[in-house]
Amino acid sequence: MTDPTVGRPRRTGRAARLLSGALVLGLTGGVVAIAVAAPPTEARPVPAATVDVAPTATTLVCPGPLQLPDDTLSGDSAFDRVPVAPVERVTAFDTVASATASLTVLGADPVALADGAGSVASPGAATVLRAEPVDGEPARVAGATSSVVTDGDLRGLSAASCARPSADVWLVGGSTELESTADLVVVNPGATPADVTVEVWGPSGPVDLANGGTFLVAPGAERVLSLPGVAAEQRRIAVRVTAAGGQVSAYLQDSLLDGFTPRGTDLVTAGTGPATTQVVPGITVVATEVDAADAGALRLLVPGDEDATASVRLLGPDGDVALPGAQELELPAGEVTDVSLGGLAAGSYTAVVESSRAVVAGAMIAREAKAGELDAGARLERAWVAAAAPGSGLVAVPAGATGTLVLTAVPRTGEAGTAPVPTPTSGATAAPSPEPTEGQVPDPDEAQVPQGPTATVTLRAYGEAGVLGEREVDVPVGSTLPYPVRDLGSGVVGVEVLAPDGGPADLAWALHSSVAQASGVLVSVLSPVTDAEAVTRAQVREGSRVGLD
């Protein structure tokens, strides 16, 4: 007879195993359920830390000699397109006379800046100004190139500051229209080849370049691209130069003729990149009618894909002045637009452009001159002005030129304590400043400036043997004050401008330079090398990705 209890322990063990398995699954499921149900831990933003960057050698690139016409007739000066040889020189100064600064023409040996200043006459190519750090701080050096041509197709003062190389350069100015020349010069001061891409915009939008717009610039070399040959018949242009593999310096030599009559030669230099606010300092004009053809112009471009609405105001010697027709501008995307400077009273101005989309800006000023023997009409001198970042900085005075600092205290908007700006008035009816004589700008002591808050600016002049002197100047907020360099002493080769630390205004400034000639004044405007361009600190952020040990 079978025992009824036989097999029970077996069933009990199986049940126990099932129960154990159920408990394990239950526990596991609970863990999974908890893991699924619990909200994921949000990644906390990793704050950026600001760290000091070890300073490296300061490198600035000074434009080279003018590109001469390749079809110059010889043997008869009456038909020679450049009957007078250009007088060209590069000057530079070092604020601390560190004995490490030097000027090096590409392909030549370096020339040391003795006692903190030096120059190179008739350079055959672009020149590199280089200086090593001093006491753990970046070297503070500046330089300028100047070319003076008193007759012929290239008549004019072509001057520009030595500039820091960059991987992204914007040039706002020039033309490729018939009888215009626009030579784009790209310089590679580095030790590696630079892959360069050129983009051009015209009145009708982006321009397809005939050569594709790309080329290689060898280390320590320069390349010249004639824009009329690849982007012909563009009345007004803006150019972007980008580089991969290295940083470059770029500028545009712009020249214009009216038949055989010279209509100005100058260098279009790098300005600030696209932004919704642009500041163009150093616009010094003579009085003109609103519809004057040669009054000069403010040039604007929205490089993106969307149209913009912009407004322009000018900060002049008497405060805020409205530019006729520029209170509300419709800027089509990709199209280069010129806004006339006609109707302004004589004086020095800074243009402030505020746009709904990122924009680039520049300006052109003009001076009429006497006609020559072979000219059908009056000659013209033109100078291009680049947009610049406000702040402290340095500028070298071109050799043989008379310099005037153009200082503007641009009000800071949206901050407590900002001083109100005078209500804009019509440019044609604004209280006139004393009209400048040929080759001069209004005297700051005679200019009628509004009363109110001021920004105190320190001007420090340097000569061939170091500091010559120092002055403090009060610039009325919302106004522009011209200050002659000669008032800082004799033999000035460069100026350091120290902006106020804080306060109701930012300092925008440039150097207006001129050379007096019997036929008419030659002018050029130089942008400073501002401290904002120097990289001494950087932000670093800890990576948030989980790695494996």
XYZ file of C-alpha atoms in Angstrom:
549
model
C 0.000 0.000 0.000
C 1.289 3.240 -0.967
C 2.061 5.719 1.740
C 0.059 8.883 1.006
C 2.800 11.022 2.412
C 5.352 9.830 -0.135
C 6.138 12.588 -2.550
C 4.981 15.424 -0.317
C 8.436 16.613 0.546
C 9.142 16.749 -3.185
C 6.100 18.947 -3.762
C 7.064 21.092 -0.779
C 10.586 21.613 -2.137
C 9.202 22.536 -5.536
C 6.801 24.986 -3.951
C 9.622 26.459 -1.940
C 11.680 26.888 -5.066
C 8.717 28.486 -6.858
C 8.136 30.787 -3.909
C 11.814 31.681 -3.786
C 11.844 32.343 -7.493
C 8.720 34.448 -7.185
C 10.308 36.453 -4.391
C 13.466 36.999 -6.440
C 11.454 38.011 -9.488
C 9.300 40.183 -7.273
C 12.306 41.848 -5.774
C 13.941 42.233 -9.170
C 10.742 43.541 -10.641
C 10.485 45.944 -7.756
C 13.930 47.200 -8.423
C 13.164 47.569 -12.105
C 9.877 49.252 -11.318
C 11.582 51.629 -8.960
C 14.237 52.372 -11.545
C 11.614 53.068 -14.202
C 9.264 54.996 -11.970
C 11.921 57.217 -10.380
C 12.562 60.379 -12.420
C 16.015 60.571 -14.007
C 18.530 62.759 -12.301
C 18.811 65.991 -14.299
C 22.301 66.897 -15.476
C 23.300 70.011 -13.670
C 24.925 72.661 -15.845
C 28.639 72.725 -15.328
C 29.696 76.307 -14.604
C 32.424 77.780 -16.790
C 35.630 78.784 -15.099
C 37.763 81.683 -16.251
C 41.437 80.849 -16.398
C 44.504 82.843 -17.311
C 46.065 82.066 -20.661
C 49.817 82.202 -20.859
C 50.632 85.164 -23.123
C 52.326 84.477 -26.408
C 54.222 86.771 -28.727
C 52.148 89.667 -30.056
C 51.989 89.543 -33.840
C 50.641 92.360 -35.992
C 50.635 92.499 -39.781
C 51.304 95.831 -41.499
C 50.012 96.295 -45.076
C 52.623 96.207 -47.794
C 53.352 98.666 -50.602
C 50.677 99.763 -53.039
C 49.868 97.474 -55.938
C 50.919 99.475 -58.995
C 49.036 99.274 -62.304
C 50.591 96.603 -64.498
C 50.025 98.579 -67.695
C 51.882 101.740 -66.715
C 53.205 103.495 -69.789
C 56.904 104.304 -69.757
C 58.971 106.979 -71.406
C 56.441 109.837 -71.248
C 55.436 111.128 -67.844
C 52.417 112.898 -69.341
C 50.805 109.491 -69.854
C 52.378 107.656 -66.957
C 49.620 106.369 -64.683
C 51.938 106.755 -61.670
C 54.209 109.669 -62.583
C 55.320 110.178 -58.981
C 56.766 107.270 -57.025
C 54.888 106.442 -53.821
C 56.605 107.438 -50.577
C 56.085 104.442 -48.312
C 57.108 103.669 -44.733
C 56.159 101.410 -41.845
C 56.471 102.886 -38.347
C 56.049 101.151 -34.995
C 56.484 101.712 -31.276
C 56.667 99.628 -28.100
C 55.193 101.046 -24.893
C 57.821 99.414 -22.647
C 60.892 99.433 -24.935
C 61.395 95.754 -24.119
C 64.095 95.145 -26.750
C 62.087 92.183 -28.046
C 59.997 94.074 -30.600
C 60.979 93.963 -34.260
C 59.733 94.745 -37.753
C 60.227 92.048 -40.386
C 59.432 92.582 -44.048
C 58.352 89.221 -45.512
C 61.451 87.503 -46.810
C 63.874 89.883 -45.066
C 65.746 90.046 -41.765
C 64.077 91.582 -38.677
C 64.770 95.183 -37.675
C 64.750 95.806 -33.923
C 62.813 98.743 -32.456
C 65.689 100.666 -30.902
C 64.634 102.488 -27.715
C 61.061 101.428 -28.311
C 60.441 102.850 -31.804
C 61.531 102.142 -35.342
C 60.587 102.215 -39.007
C 61.208 100.574 -42.367
C 61.361 102.702 -45.506
C 60.085 101.456 -48.878
C 59.135 97.930 -47.758
C 58.907 95.467 -50.637
C 56.111 93.423 -49.064
C 53.907 93.253 -46.002
C 55.710 93.719 -42.696
C 55.243 91.737 -39.493
C 55.525 93.520 -36.129
C 56.311 91.014 -33.399
C 57.126 91.356 -29.696
C 57.528 88.847 -26.867
C 55.558 89.062 -23.585
C 56.939 91.310 -20.879
C 56.742 90.257 -17.210
C 54.011 87.749 -17.973
C 51.884 90.291 -19.860
C 51.287 90.552 -23.617
C 53.490 93.118 -25.306
C 51.795 96.424 -26.090
C 52.973 97.476 -29.525
C 51.414 99.227 -32.500
C 52.425 100.173 -36.003
C 51.165 101.777 -39.189
C 51.834 101.675 -42.904
C 51.594 104.834 -44.996
C 51.849 105.415 -48.745
C 51.729 108.956 -50.099
C 51.148 109.477 -53.822
C 50.807 113.110 -54.914
C 49.841 112.608 -58.568
C 48.571 110.017 -61.009
C 45.996 107.244 -60.765
C 46.910 106.322 -57.184
C 46.889 109.875 -55.800
C 46.076 109.765 -52.106
C 47.203 108.927 -48.596
C 46.804 105.177 -48.110
C 47.438 104.423 -44.450
C 46.413 101.657 -42.086
C 47.259 100.283 -38.666
C 49.121 97.008 -38.322
C 46.437 94.463 -37.374
C 46.212 91.171 -35.530
C 45.821 88.169 -37.855
C 42.485 86.356 -37.708
C 40.628 83.367 -39.105
C 37.664 85.588 -40.044
C 38.136 89.049 -41.606
C 35.395 91.450 -42.770
C 36.210 94.269 -45.213
C 33.376 96.742 -45.826
C 34.265 99.028 -48.708
C 35.457 99.217 -52.280
C 34.012 98.646 -55.742
C 34.690 96.550 -58.834
C 32.818 98.853 -61.180
C 34.450 99.995 -64.422
C 37.409 102.342 -63.719
C 37.648 100.994 -60.157
C 40.387 98.709 -58.894
C 40.026 96.443 -55.901
C 43.100 94.385 -55.067
C 42.547 91.984 -52.165
C 45.814 91.264 -50.355
C 45.942 88.273 -47.981
C 49.023 87.838 -45.764
C 49.931 84.680 -43.853
C 52.415 85.536 -41.059
C 52.309 82.019 -39.587
C 54.401 78.885 -39.992
C 51.729 76.729 -41.654
C 49.832 77.111 -44.943
C 46.461 78.844 -44.743
C 43.460 77.640 -46.756
C 41.643 80.859 -47.655
C 38.043 81.339 -48.750
C 36.789 84.664 -50.117
C 33.135 85.726 -50.182
C 31.891 88.896 -51.864
C 28.537 90.684 -51.573
C 27.298 93.349 -53.976
C 24.222 95.576 -54.438
C 22.148 92.594 -55.595
C 23.366 90.009 -53.109
C 26.155 87.417 -52.837
C 28.450 87.272 -55.865
C 29.577 84.016 -57.480
C 33.341 84.353 -57.879
C 34.838 83.256 -61.177
C 37.686 81.372 -59.480
C 35.559 79.750 -56.780
C 37.017 82.034 -54.128
C 39.477 79.572 -52.576
C 43.257 79.507 -52.632
C 46.269 78.619 -50.503
C 48.630 81.134 -48.927
C 52.052 79.748 -48.067
C 53.674 80.431 -44.667
C 55.322 83.839 -44.522
C 53.833 84.849 -47.866
C 51.064 86.971 -49.372
C 48.601 86.544 -52.239
C 46.920 89.259 -54.289
C 43.498 88.685 -55.843
C 42.140 91.263 -58.295
C 38.438 91.328 -57.451
C 37.298 92.985 -60.717
C 38.573 89.863 -62.463
C 36.422 87.493 -60.393
C 33.495 89.711 -59.295
C 33.142 92.340 -62.000
C 30.784 95.331 -62.197
C 29.804 95.565 -58.539
C 29.262 99.228 -57.651
C 29.684 98.618 -53.933
C 31.063 95.548 -52.204
C 31.739 93.925 -48.852
C 34.231 91.082 -48.529
C 34.699 88.253 -46.060
C 37.990 86.334 -45.828
C 38.107 83.139 -43.771
C 41.122 80.913 -43.216
C 41.681 77.321 -42.100
C 45.004 75.952 -40.950
C 46.267 79.343 -39.827
C 45.341 82.968 -39.270
C 45.741 85.675 -41.887
C 45.571 89.428 -42.303
C 43.656 90.898 -45.225
C 43.013 94.331 -46.686
C 41.626 95.790 -49.881
C 43.385 98.417 -51.993
C 40.610 100.544 -53.469
C 41.204 103.065 -56.238
C 38.841 105.009 -58.509
C 39.222 107.004 -61.729
C 36.899 109.249 -63.685
C 38.460 109.033 -67.128
C 42.005 110.238 -66.422
C 41.013 112.073 -63.236
C 42.064 110.405 -59.962
C 39.188 109.959 -57.530
C 41.030 108.619 -54.514
C 43.033 105.621 -53.319
C 42.909 104.073 -49.864
C 43.036 100.783 -47.975
C 39.879 99.074 -46.734
C 40.876 97.394 -43.472
C 39.273 94.844 -41.170
C 36.304 95.917 -39.086
C 34.248 94.186 -36.420
C 32.283 91.096 -37.421
C 28.491 90.862 -37.747
C 26.566 92.227 -34.744
C 23.240 93.931 -34.065
C 25.094 97.068 -32.938
C 28.007 98.529 -34.880
C 30.107 101.578 -34.061
C 32.061 103.391 -36.796
C 34.287 106.106 -35.275
C 36.408 108.723 -37.010
C 33.975 109.988 -39.670
C 35.284 113.520 -40.288
C 33.368 115.439 -42.946
C 33.202 118.868 -44.536
C 29.843 120.577 -44.948
C 27.858 119.319 -47.943
C 24.348 119.491 -49.331
C 21.958 116.622 -48.662
C 22.116 115.443 -52.265
C 25.859 115.976 -52.793
C 27.282 113.155 -54.944
C 30.676 113.180 -53.216
C 29.516 113.637 -49.626
C 30.713 110.220 -48.480
C 28.570 107.321 -47.324
C 27.884 104.807 -44.586
C 27.963 101.245 -45.961
C 25.845 98.432 -44.469
C 25.348 94.728 -45.143
C 23.157 92.095 -43.484
C 25.112 88.930 -44.389
C 22.434 86.486 -43.185
C 19.308 85.161 -44.910
C 16.741 87.443 -43.245
C 16.017 91.113 -43.920
C 16.657 93.644 -41.184
C 15.410 96.999 -40.001
C 18.146 99.365 -38.853
C 18.526 102.878 -37.513
C 21.576 105.105 -37.694
C 22.479 108.008 -35.473
C 25.594 110.118 -35.498
C 27.326 111.376 -32.372
C 28.954 114.646 -33.362
C 30.611 117.635 -31.699
C 27.204 118.953 -30.629
C 25.708 115.657 -29.522
C 23.279 113.286 -31.202
C 22.559 114.156 -34.836
C 20.079 112.368 -37.056
C 21.395 111.263 -40.431
C 18.791 112.324 -42.995
C 16.800 109.330 -44.216
C 18.479 106.849 -41.865
C 16.083 106.739 -38.919
C 14.433 103.566 -40.198
C 16.278 101.644 -42.900
C 15.043 98.477 -44.555
C 18.097 96.337 -45.265
C 17.493 93.406 -47.637
C 19.516 90.350 -46.661
C 22.764 89.981 -48.583
C 22.556 93.334 -50.383
C 25.188 96.032 -49.844
C 23.557 99.400 -49.069
C 25.100 102.880 -49.015
C 23.569 105.702 -46.966
C 24.716 109.188 -47.972
C 26.452 111.423 -45.422
C 25.241 114.517 -47.272
C 23.633 117.306 -45.281
C 25.889 117.070 -42.233
C 27.593 120.067 -40.694
C 31.378 120.025 -40.844
C 32.943 118.101 -38.000
C 33.868 114.691 -36.635
C 31.254 112.006 -35.986
C 30.836 108.421 -34.859
C 28.052 106.389 -36.434
C 26.043 104.041 -34.205
C 24.058 101.438 -36.131
C 21.349 99.421 -34.382
C 19.813 96.573 -36.377
C 17.238 93.839 -35.857
C 19.685 91.365 -37.455
C 23.463 91.091 -37.383
C 25.050 93.645 -39.696
C 28.531 94.774 -40.773
C 29.355 98.426 -41.375
C 31.946 100.850 -42.668
C 32.105 104.390 -44.021
C 33.762 106.470 -46.712
C 34.677 110.146 -46.428
C 35.743 112.419 -49.275
C 37.584 115.678 -49.970
C 37.484 117.582 -53.236
C 40.792 118.751 -54.749
C 41.958 120.957 -57.608
C 41.974 119.564 -61.117
C 45.313 118.721 -62.722
C 46.490 119.654 -66.217
C 45.069 116.482 -67.787
C 41.936 116.253 -65.632
C 38.463 116.862 -67.028
C 37.120 117.844 -63.614
C 37.993 118.216 -59.951
C 40.009 115.508 -58.278
C 38.723 113.656 -55.247
C 40.408 112.167 -52.203
C 38.593 109.320 -50.414
C 39.242 107.418 -47.187
C 37.555 104.313 -45.802
C 36.614 103.987 -42.128
C 36.173 100.607 -40.417
C 33.827 99.665 -37.591
C 35.797 99.186 -34.368
C 35.291 97.814 -30.874
C 35.245 100.502 -28.160
C 37.897 100.503 -25.450
C 41.482 101.325 -24.616
C 44.213 100.753 -27.149
C 47.131 102.008 -29.192
C 47.609 103.706 -32.537
C 50.738 104.668 -34.464
C 50.878 107.979 -36.322
C 51.707 107.511 -40.034
C 55.043 108.954 -41.079
C 54.795 112.504 -42.413
C 51.111 112.874 -41.551
C 49.256 115.191 -39.190
C 47.181 113.200 -36.735
C 43.969 114.018 -34.885
C 42.379 111.652 -32.385
C 38.605 111.439 -32.811
C 37.147 110.514 -29.405
C 33.490 109.623 -28.818
C 31.785 108.792 -25.517
C 29.040 106.407 -26.671
C 26.267 106.239 -24.048
C 25.604 102.823 -22.568
C 21.955 101.932 -22.994
C 19.832 99.886 -20.643
C 21.951 100.582 -17.568
C 21.002 102.467 -14.451
C 22.640 105.830 -14.276
C 22.967 106.221 -18.024
C 22.925 109.862 -18.951
C 20.177 110.933 -21.352
C 21.280 111.680 -24.894
C 20.239 115.001 -26.431
C 17.224 114.735 -28.735
C 18.392 114.132 -32.330
C 18.248 117.092 -34.644
C 18.341 117.295 -38.415
C 21.850 117.005 -39.792
C 21.175 119.909 -42.152
C 20.080 122.330 -39.418
C 22.252 121.294 -36.485
C 24.244 124.096 -34.910
C 27.352 124.225 -37.094
C 30.815 123.645 -35.755
C 33.610 125.860 -37.046
C 34.363 124.764 -40.598
C 37.799 123.124 -40.820
C 40.455 124.618 -43.000
C 41.976 122.443 -45.683
C 43.677 119.483 -44.034
C 42.474 120.291 -40.541
C 39.567 119.290 -38.298
C 37.674 121.539 -35.860
C 39.671 122.660 -32.856
C 38.364 120.910 -29.705
C 38.584 124.140 -27.739
C 36.304 125.907 -30.224
C 33.761 123.128 -30.748
C 30.370 123.805 -29.157
C 29.748 120.777 -26.957
C 26.672 120.106 -24.821
C 26.898 120.431 -21.065
C 26.413 117.322 -18.935
C 28.265 114.196 -17.818
C 31.675 113.490 -19.314
C 34.018 110.568 -19.741
C 37.595 111.248 -18.687
C 40.069 109.813 -21.181
C 43.827 109.551 -20.634
C 46.080 110.209 -23.637
C 49.710 109.082 -23.408
C 52.080 110.098 -26.195
C 55.181 108.127 -27.199
C 58.221 109.361 -29.073
C 61.328 107.658 -30.385
C 62.757 107.452 -26.858
C 59.654 106.587 -24.849
C 56.862 108.525 -23.169
C 56.616 112.183 -24.164
C 53.712 113.235 -22.015
C 50.238 112.497 -20.756
C 46.951 114.397 -20.801
C 43.470 113.847 -19.416
C 40.614 114.914 -21.647
C 36.932 115.134 -20.759
C 34.653 113.936 -23.552
C 30.970 114.858 -23.152
C 28.797 111.748 -23.080
C 26.975 111.377 -26.390
C 29.419 113.639 -28.241
C 32.588 113.467 -30.327
C 35.717 115.452 -29.533
C 38.651 115.826 -31.985
C 42.020 116.170 -30.253
C 45.135 117.140 -32.270
C 48.122 114.882 -31.655
C 50.419 117.908 -31.861
C 48.977 119.094 -28.530
C 50.598 116.067 -26.885
C 54.102 117.178 -27.867
C 56.481 117.155 -30.807
C 57.861 114.011 -32.403
C 54.907 111.806 -31.458
C 55.144 108.370 -33.116
C 52.231 106.768 -31.298
C 49.474 107.308 -28.748
C 48.005 105.143 -26.016
C 44.363 105.915 -25.273
C 43.047 104.754 -21.897
C 39.269 104.591 -21.643
C 37.548 105.225 -18.298
C 36.871 102.142 -16.214
C 33.094 102.048 -15.899
C 30.858 105.065 -16.057
C 27.952 105.980 -18.335
C 29.768 105.628 -21.676
C 32.059 103.465 -23.796
C 34.936 105.104 -25.642
C 34.971 104.714 -29.423
C 37.872 106.310 -31.237
C 40.076 106.444 -34.318
C 42.968 108.473 -35.744
C 42.268 110.907 -38.568
C 45.511 111.525 -40.493
C 46.162 114.057 -43.240
C 48.900 115.324 -45.533
C 48.553 118.859 -46.924
C 49.188 119.302 -50.644
C 48.892 122.335 -52.921
C 46.233 120.518 -54.955
C 44.236 119.498 -51.885
C 44.507 117.589 -48.639
C 45.125 113.825 -48.573
C 43.349 111.937 -45.776
C 43.153 108.500 -44.190
C 41.559 107.076 -41.030
C 43.330 104.483 -38.866
C 41.623 102.080 -36.474
C 43.336 101.435 -33.128
C 44.670 98.136 -31.861
C 42.293 97.804 -28.926
C 42.892 95.868 -25.734
C 39.615 94.017 -26.367
C 41.358 92.127 -29.186
C 44.080 90.705 -26.933
C 43.409 87.232 -25.490
C 44.691 86.988 -21.931
C 41.891 84.948 -20.304
C 39.664 82.120 -21.498
C 36.577 80.310 -20.236
C 36.814 76.539 -19.803
C 33.994 74.164 -18.935
C 34.250 70.715 -17.345
C 32.913 68.010 -19.648
C 29.577 66.479 -18.530
C 30.018 63.175 -20.373
C 30.556 60.125 -18.123
C 33.772 58.342 -19.023
C 35.159 54.904 -18.221
C 38.060 54.509 -15.844
